[in-house]
């Protein structure tokens, strides 16, 4: 559509301004006191009363760097203006997602619901699964369920919302040169395919037919030269000739007017008000040709009004569809949605809504959009047209909370979410999220009320919010009783229960709960931070750093990096502090440190003069060293430093994304990939990064197409590597393996640095091993080791093992353990090349270093099962499943239950496992097997 198509229409109707509060960043906090700065440089506690639980950062888009005067109190002589944190003031964040005491049972229930519900209920069932997966650590699970929800959507509204949500998950709004209405090429997310009603789940992954929406008007069909007019409508001083029977066919009111015995029936000229001459001529033409595409938008809008006045269903549908197709940009949508709402034009409102949703989050800064999407009045108007739903407000609430947890707009969206909640899980989530937001806003009474409502709806985790609100309102003992009753009444206490109760206990009892919380769920960050700060208060700085290292080895989070940097500054280890702050800023570029008072970038500037200066060449050498020593956090810091010197270097952004993926920081990795794409200097390079973005969000075929297109423009290492990587991500037959080998060999012939060539050699060795070409594989791994690709030790060990050189395999893994800073996987792999006793020791070490690795639990459980200690085997698996619901763990436990003839438990675990991967063949076979006696 031409961008100025609706310019002439803007005088027809003025849209009211919106008085609702938009998502604007809060004003910066006042500068801290500068008194007593002449004292100790590092240990002066200026603000002991400040709550330091604000380590956690908010959205990177809502906190720009503070103005210079806010940072003026921080200088080289005062690197800790707010002192060190106080243990008793630390508080864990309340998760805004659904959280369950029995997550496995819940996953099983939802799986059965999806399998047994009707086609028209599947989309809602998958949406519930989405809400559950949102609280887990793997975003791929959420995206997969979201795609399934869109796949099974049958009405236009749901398709529009879910397709826009899928697009938002890739954050394509951050890609330079793209528009909100760009099509991804598949029906699943195509903005035009979303406006087509109907249930067709098998075709959502097919290429879309956007070209089919081009309108070709047949001019001959619009001719009036041979029409036998037998009446006319008088519009003002002009008459519009018509065919009586044609106009009568438009609706029953027109039929009654022209043939129903009224005075108009006997007249050849009938006066008609409320429509222009041009509009009436268009109506007459429509009565003959049944098309409106040839008319300008203002005329189609008149026809829409006429259709509503005279109940012309076919005319209204045609106008609705035509106007919907014309909406292509934000300005059009803002203008036309008012017409759509007034005239109850379902498709037109859907098209406008789609533009708003595909423009998120920026559209939430427009007051007109906020008024329509977020206000009570707007929700009621949308509901009248069939466009107010729980799905819509769940999507909006996610974005609003990411943008600004405390804004009025966020509250308005969540209130709409509560009003649209019907099912029990919807009420639980809506009320819980509103409680979290009210708690952040320090409106404790309202927060407690919403948390209590969520508890009544069945969300036990909301008791954490109830207890926290009681504590904030001065009722510490009542908060303790709330959590104590939950723990004593729960069949299986969880880590988060003991973590919360620890806040309301003192001294040894507090530490007792903290230790239990870590034992039950080692992924909780609060216990590590609490123990670290407690050690700092005893001046045991080295032990405090060691405590934080325990979790940072397997779970990198901004709050833990900030705390370690804080302690490093106190130790005058400025190199370590700068490393952690640079890594932190890679995760959260706008992170505010020290009670959200000082921007991280400013701390970098303060610390830089206190450490060794390095130029870009020095940084490359340092990156090679840290990469080869498997120091991922250190590598992130070096790349951040290099990007400060050369911010437009897309190659560095890509390296950054690889490191972040290795650290399981997928959100930050995708942001780095988008920046790499935006800073690309050539088209073939841009296509590669777009391919990786598609691949990492589950669009494998589209990623391969991007790689092909890039290679067709210019041969490059990254294009071949992407293609090989995407093809290898499946079960390879001999021919496919041969092709992947060719692609990797082509990649190695292209220019690249040692870091990437080492990875390509490592991957090539892996494919050779799969093809049983062990000597060629060994050569690849040895070549990778010569360019310091340390992880190649693992592949070489595998080759030695397959050659029955068990001792050599063991020695290779020992070398990796000695070289790698993050060596949990090396201990795990080395256990495969030694006897049972030594393997047990290595696996214990692997679990201590990284409790998220599942193989050690499975191995120990299998050993126990072999020794006929079934109960202990189940307990070993259950311990890990409690904090990491993993497919392999669940499958193994289901198999154990089946062998013990505990069919109900086996079925439950199979269903939970199939929730995580519906296509896992071993679990599917086991599921059918254990269900046979039940049928």
GROMACS .gro file of N, CA and C in nm, residues 4 21 80 131 138 162 186 198 203 289 305 423 460 463 471 485 533 541 551 632-633 642 654 672-673 710 737 784 885:
model
   87
    4UNK      N    1   0.109   0.708   0.159
    4UNK     CA    2   0.023   0.824   0.178
    4UNK      C    3  -0.123   0.796   0.145
   21UNK      N    4  -0.100   0.632   3.127
   21UNK     CA    5   0.043   0.641   3.143
   21UNK      C    6   0.113   0.545   3.050
   80UNK      N    7   3.378   0.215   4.603
   80UNK     CA    8   3.264   0.152   4.669
   80UNK      C    9   3.185   0.257   4.747
  131UNK      N   10   0.305  -2.142   2.934
  131UNK     CA   11   0.314  -2.072   3.063
  131UNK      C   12   0.399  -2.151   3.161
  138UNK      N   13   1.513  -2.340   2.978
  138UNK     CA   14   1.538  -2.359   2.836
  138UNK      C   15   1.433  -2.286   2.752
  162UNK      N   16  -0.047  -1.496   1.828
  162UNK     CA   17   0.061  -1.595   1.843
  162UNK      C   18   0.168  -1.578   1.736
  186UNK      N   19   0.688  -1.830   0.579
  186UNK     CA   20   0.608  -1.946   0.618
  186UNK      C   21   0.472  -1.900   0.669
  198UNK      N   22  -0.968  -2.032   0.996
  198UNK     CA   23  -0.976  -2.174   0.963
  198UNK      C   24  -0.868  -2.256   1.030
  203UNK      N   25  -0.054  -2.720   0.731
  203UNK     CA   26   0.002  -2.629   0.631
  203UNK      C   27   0.074  -2.508   0.690
  289UNK      N   28  -2.137  -0.630  -0.903
  289UNK     CA   29  -2.011  -0.703  -0.926
  289UNK      C   30  -1.958  -0.771  -0.801
  305UNK      N   31  -1.992   0.154   0.675
  305UNK     CA   32  -2.096   0.215   0.759
  305UNK      C   33  -2.235   0.183   0.704
  423UNK      N   34  -0.980  -2.004   3.300
  423UNK     CA   35  -0.932  -2.131   3.354
  423UNK      C   36  -0.854  -2.108   3.484
  460UNK      N   37   0.033  -2.268   4.470
  460UNK     CA   38   0.096  -2.276   4.602
  460UNK      C   39   0.217  -2.184   4.612
  463UNK      N   40   0.231  -1.842   4.787
  463UNK     CA   41   0.248  -1.825   4.932
  463UNK      C   42   0.380  -1.757   4.964
  471UNK      N   43   0.606  -0.984   5.566
  471UNK     CA   44   0.735  -0.940   5.619
  471UNK      C   45   0.757  -0.791   5.593
  485UNK      N   46   0.436  -2.356   5.772
  485UNK     CA   47   0.318  -2.441   5.749
  485UNK      C   48   0.326  -2.506   5.611
  533UNK      N   49   2.831  -1.308   5.113
  533UNK     CA   50   2.828  -1.182   5.188
  533UNK      C   51   2.856  -1.208   5.336
  541UNK      N   52   3.748  -1.276   5.234
  541UNK     CA   53   3.716  -1.238   5.096
  541UNK      C   54   3.744  -1.350   4.997
  551UNK      N   55   2.871  -2.136   4.185
  551UNK     CA   56   2.754  -2.127   4.097
  551UNK      C   57   2.790  -2.068   3.961
  632UNK      N   58   3.531  -1.914   2.978
  632UNK     CA   59   3.429  -1.847   2.897
  632UNK      C   60   3.398  -1.707   2.949
  633UNK      N   61   3.393  -1.689   3.080
  633UNK     CA   62   3.367  -1.556   3.134
  633UNK      C   63   3.483  -1.462   3.101
  642UNK      N   64   3.740  -0.560   2.336
  642UNK     CA   65   3.771  -0.540   2.194
  642UNK      C   66   3.659  -0.464   2.123
  654UNK      N   67   2.975  -1.188   1.665
  654UNK     CA   68   2.944  -1.329   1.642
  654UNK      C   69   3.018  -1.417   1.742
  672UNK      N   70   2.344  -1.047   2.063
  672UNK     CA   71   2.474  -1.032   1.997
  672UNK      C   72   2.467  -1.072   1.851
  673UNK      N   73   2.391  -1.176   1.820
  673UNK     CA   74   2.374  -1.215   1.680
  673UNK      C   75   2.305  -1.107   1.599
  710UNK      N   76   2.419  -1.717   0.080
  710UNK     CA   77   2.547  -1.653   0.110
  710UNK      C   78   2.660  -1.713   0.027
  737UNK      N   79   2.646  -3.762   0.554
  737UNK     CA   80   2.772  -3.744   0.625
  737UNK      C   81   2.884  -3.704   0.530
  784UNK      N   82   4.357  -2.965   1.543
  784UNK     CA   83   4.286  -2.866   1.625
  784UNK      C   84   4.366  -2.832   1.751
  885UNK      N   85   1.407  -3.077   3.530
  885UNK     CA   86   1.325  -3.178   3.462
  885UNK      C   87   1.383  -3.210   3.325
   0.00000   0.00000   0.00000
